[in-house]
Amino acid sequence: MSDYSILNLQNLSSSLSEKRHHVFLGQNLGNHTFLLSAKLGEFYDMSAVANDPDIGEVTQRKLDSGHAHELAVYILKGLLSSALKTKQSEETRIALLEIQQNLGSQVYLCLQPIVTNLRLATGKPEPRIEPLYDKASGAQIAIAVYFRTDDILWVIDGQHRREAMKEVFEFLHNIQRTRKYPKKGLYECETGNLTASELSAWEAILTEARGNCTVLVEVHVGLDADKERQLFHDLNSKVKKVQVSLAMDFDTANPIISFIKTDLKNLGIRIANNIDKVDFVDSDNGRYSMKELVGINSHLFLNKTNVNKTSQDIYNSRLEYAKDFWNSVIKIPNFGSANARQLTIAAQPVVLKALAKLTYDFSDFGRHSDPELLRTLLKAIQGGIDFTHNNPMWRYYDLDQNSRSQLGLNSLADYIPETSSGNRDVGSFDSGTGWMRFGAKHNDIFPIIGDMIRWTLKFPNRHKKTSV
């Protein structure tokens, strides 16, 4: 131990109060570090983030409160899962399970280690340390570090996890103090005062946060601001980005992704592994990438372009009409067959997004809810809409006025945006192959496809103020 120079064993005890932590020493690429395990609240109290000029030289990016909130919900799920693993009364356990049903669950939860720096100011004594030995063998197994109240662990990688911990504790303490759910928080519930069993459940979760659940912290020692910034850069820029579809496929927490991997698979919809986009020309066997299916279902369930903030209760309330949608889609001629995208335009993800958006709009949750229109749409998807490539409606913008008149498309002009009002490059028709291939800018294109479908079904025109 005598040759280990990051902390001096001969340091005298400080007049400030000390807290003892057992740590393991490390050599991270030749740099002295130590690893400690701290309870969540304990870590928050002994750490700080240098992204505010008022508290020191800035070595961090600005805090993203939205990202921290998502992490706070994740941590809350983990604390709840931990509470369910400990001994609870039957009433408390039932209440915990009800909370989990609304909050959502996943097969495994964990926080990655947080990277920090213990700054050593000139003239300030280093934390006192002492070696720890195994009584039987006499071998050194760890060291004890005595942190004083003014020893701050400056967060290099993990500021959003730290902020999330703060949000979790504020939420739990608020519930404990008021015995009510806050109007805006990590868990939304319409009930008034908490029942005794509900309060007991949240107290069990708070116990896990304060007493049982820990986070690992890698501590570097004595880095200056430039070294902190370099370490932050390396930790955040030298990681290869995970393929979107692969990351989604591994996610068991999001209920919509679980819906894709279970319900849609059971309907015979095949998922292409390890790719983000299925090629149009090559034999696709009717498959879709996870990224494509998530994009379609985000419009179907949420009327959004992503599924990042899907609560379990929202998913549960919209599951039935989502199943009705997909049960209609699989009945489209040639859907799901080999080379499906070459046989029907309905196999192209942007068309399915348009159909999903219309389904959401006419559902109980859409702004233009209409059960009769929804029933008509779902029935028409199965056989009332011409999804063939040679339907001239799809290439309206590429036709001249005379061709539109001859093909009976004149009235379609009232339903779709004018050519001069934005991007109208919806796709291209190849007369040689007979394929209509829609473009890649889905957010521009799918609303227009939806307008075309409204027109062909004689649905109300969304561009008219008196219509939906």
mmCIF file with all atom_site columns, C-alpha atoms in Angstrom, residues 101-105 252-264 297-298 300-302 307 309-323 326 360 365:
data_model
loop_
_atom_site.group_PDB
_atom_site.id
_atom_site.type_symbol
_atom_site.label_atom_id
_atom_site.label_alt_id
_atom_site.label_comp_id
_atom_site.label_asym_id
_atom_site.label_entity_id
_atom_site.label_seq_id
_atom_site.pdbx_PDB_ins_code
_atom_site.Cartn_x
_atom_site.Cartn_y
_atom_site.Cartn_z
_atom_site.occupancy
_atom_site.B_iso_or_equiv
_atom_site.pdbx_formal_charge
_atom_site.auth_seq_id
_atom_site.auth_comp_id
_atom_site.auth_asym_id
_atom_site.auth_atom_id
_atom_site.pdbx_PDB_model_num
ATOM 1  C CA . GLN A 1 101 ? -49.490 -2.165  -13.299 1.00 0.00 ? 101 GLN A CA 1
ATOM 2  C CA . ASN A 1 102 ? -49.965 1.551   -13.981 1.00 0.00 ? 102 ASN A CA 1
ATOM 3  C CA . LEU A 1 103 ? -46.292 2.517   -13.990 1.00 0.00 ? 103 LEU A CA 1
ATOM 4  C CA . GLY A 1 104 ? -45.098 -0.408  -16.099 1.00 0.00 ? 104 GLY A CA 1
ATOM 5  C CA . SER A 1 105 ? -42.397 -2.993  -15.544 1.00 0.00 ? 105 SER A CA 1
ATOM 6  C CA . THR A 1 252 ? -38.826 -5.043  -22.670 1.00 0.00 ? 252 THR A CA 1
ATOM 7  C CA . ALA A 1 253 ? -39.988 -1.964  -20.773 1.00 0.00 ? 253 ALA A CA 1
ATOM 8  C CA . ASN A 1 254 ? -42.023 -0.227  -23.464 1.00 0.00 ? 254 ASN A CA 1
ATOM 9  C CA . PRO A 1 255 ? -45.485 -1.820  -23.791 1.00 0.00 ? 255 PRO A CA 1
ATOM 10 C CA . ILE A 1 256 ? -45.832 -0.897  -27.477 1.00 0.00 ? 256 ILE A CA 1
ATOM 11 C CA . ILE A 1 257 ? -42.573 -2.664  -28.301 1.00 0.00 ? 257 ILE A CA 1
ATOM 12 C CA . SER A 1 258 ? -43.781 -5.674  -26.323 1.00 0.00 ? 258 SER A CA 1
ATOM 13 C CA . PHE A 1 259 ? -47.016 -5.506  -28.360 1.00 0.00 ? 259 PHE A CA 1
ATOM 14 C CA . ILE A 1 260 ? -44.974 -5.700  -31.558 1.00 0.00 ? 260 ILE A CA 1
ATOM 15 C CA . LYS A 1 261 ? -42.919 -8.656  -30.345 1.00 0.00 ? 261 LYS A CA 1
ATOM 16 C CA . THR A 1 262 ? -45.930 -10.621 -29.110 1.00 0.00 ? 262 THR A CA 1
ATOM 17 C CA . ASP A 1 263 ? -49.289 -9.616  -30.608 1.00 0.00 ? 263 ASP A CA 1
ATOM 18 C CA . LEU A 1 264 ? -48.009 -8.698  -34.066 1.00 0.00 ? 264 LEU A CA 1
ATOM 19 C CA . ASN A 1 297 ? -47.469 1.951   -33.950 1.00 0.00 ? 297 ASN A CA 1
ATOM 20 C CA . SER A 1 298 ? -46.371 5.260   -32.462 1.00 0.00 ? 298 SER A CA 1
ATOM 21 C CA . LEU A 1 300 ? -51.506 4.277   -33.984 1.00 0.00 ? 300 LEU A CA 1
ATOM 22 C CA . PHE A 1 301 ? -51.261 4.415   -30.184 1.00 0.00 ? 301 PHE A CA 1
ATOM 23 C CA . LEU A 1 302 ? -49.988 7.921   -29.454 1.00 0.00 ? 302 LEU A CA 1
ATOM 24 C CA . VAL A 1 307 ? -42.923 5.669   -28.315 1.00 0.00 ? 307 VAL A CA 1
ATOM 25 C CA . LYS A 1 309 ? -43.023 8.068   -23.126 1.00 0.00 ? 309 LYS A CA 1
ATOM 26 C CA . THR A 1 310 ? -45.661 5.367   -23.333 1.00 0.00 ? 310 THR A CA 1
ATOM 27 C CA . SER A 1 311 ? -47.374 4.813   -19.992 1.00 0.00 ? 311 SER A CA 1
ATOM 28 C CA . GLN A 1 312 ? -48.914 1.457   -19.225 1.00 0.00 ? 312 GLN A CA 1
ATOM 29 C CA . ASP A 1 313 ? -52.379 2.913   -18.642 1.00 0.00 ? 313 ASP A CA 1
ATOM 30 C CA . ILE A 1 314 ? -52.413 4.726   -22.025 1.00 0.00 ? 314 ILE A CA 1
ATOM 31 C CA . TYR A 1 315 ? -51.323 1.521   -23.730 1.00 0.00 ? 315 TYR A CA 1
ATOM 32 C CA . ASN A 1 316 ? -54.005 -0.524  -21.954 1.00 0.00 ? 316 ASN A CA 1
ATOM 33 C CA . SER A 1 317 ? -56.762 1.926   -22.900 1.00 0.00 ? 317 SER A CA 1
ATOM 34 C CA . ARG A 1 318 ? -55.865 1.834   -26.614 1.00 0.00 ? 318 ARG A CA 1
ATOM 35 C CA . LEU A 1 319 ? -54.952 -1.794  -27.070 1.00 0.00 ? 319 LEU A CA 1
ATOM 36 C CA . GLU A 1 320 ? -58.280 -3.025  -28.467 1.00 0.00 ? 320 GLU A CA 1
ATOM 37 C CA . TYR A 1 321 ? -58.591 -0.608  -31.357 1.00 0.00 ? 321 TYR A CA 1
ATOM 38 C CA . ALA A 1 322 ? -54.893 -1.172  -32.163 1.00 0.00 ? 322 ALA A CA 1
ATOM 39 C CA . LYS A 1 323 ? -55.611 -4.899  -32.449 1.00 0.00 ? 323 LYS A CA 1
ATOM 40 C CA . TRP A 1 326 ? -53.761 -4.814  -37.415 1.00 0.00 ? 326 TRP A CA 1
ATOM 41 C CA . TYR A 1 360 ? -56.136 7.164   -34.199 1.00 0.00 ? 360 TYR A CA 1
ATOM 42 C CA . PHE A 1 365 ? -58.823 9.216   -28.222 1.00 0.00 ? 365 PHE A CA 1
#
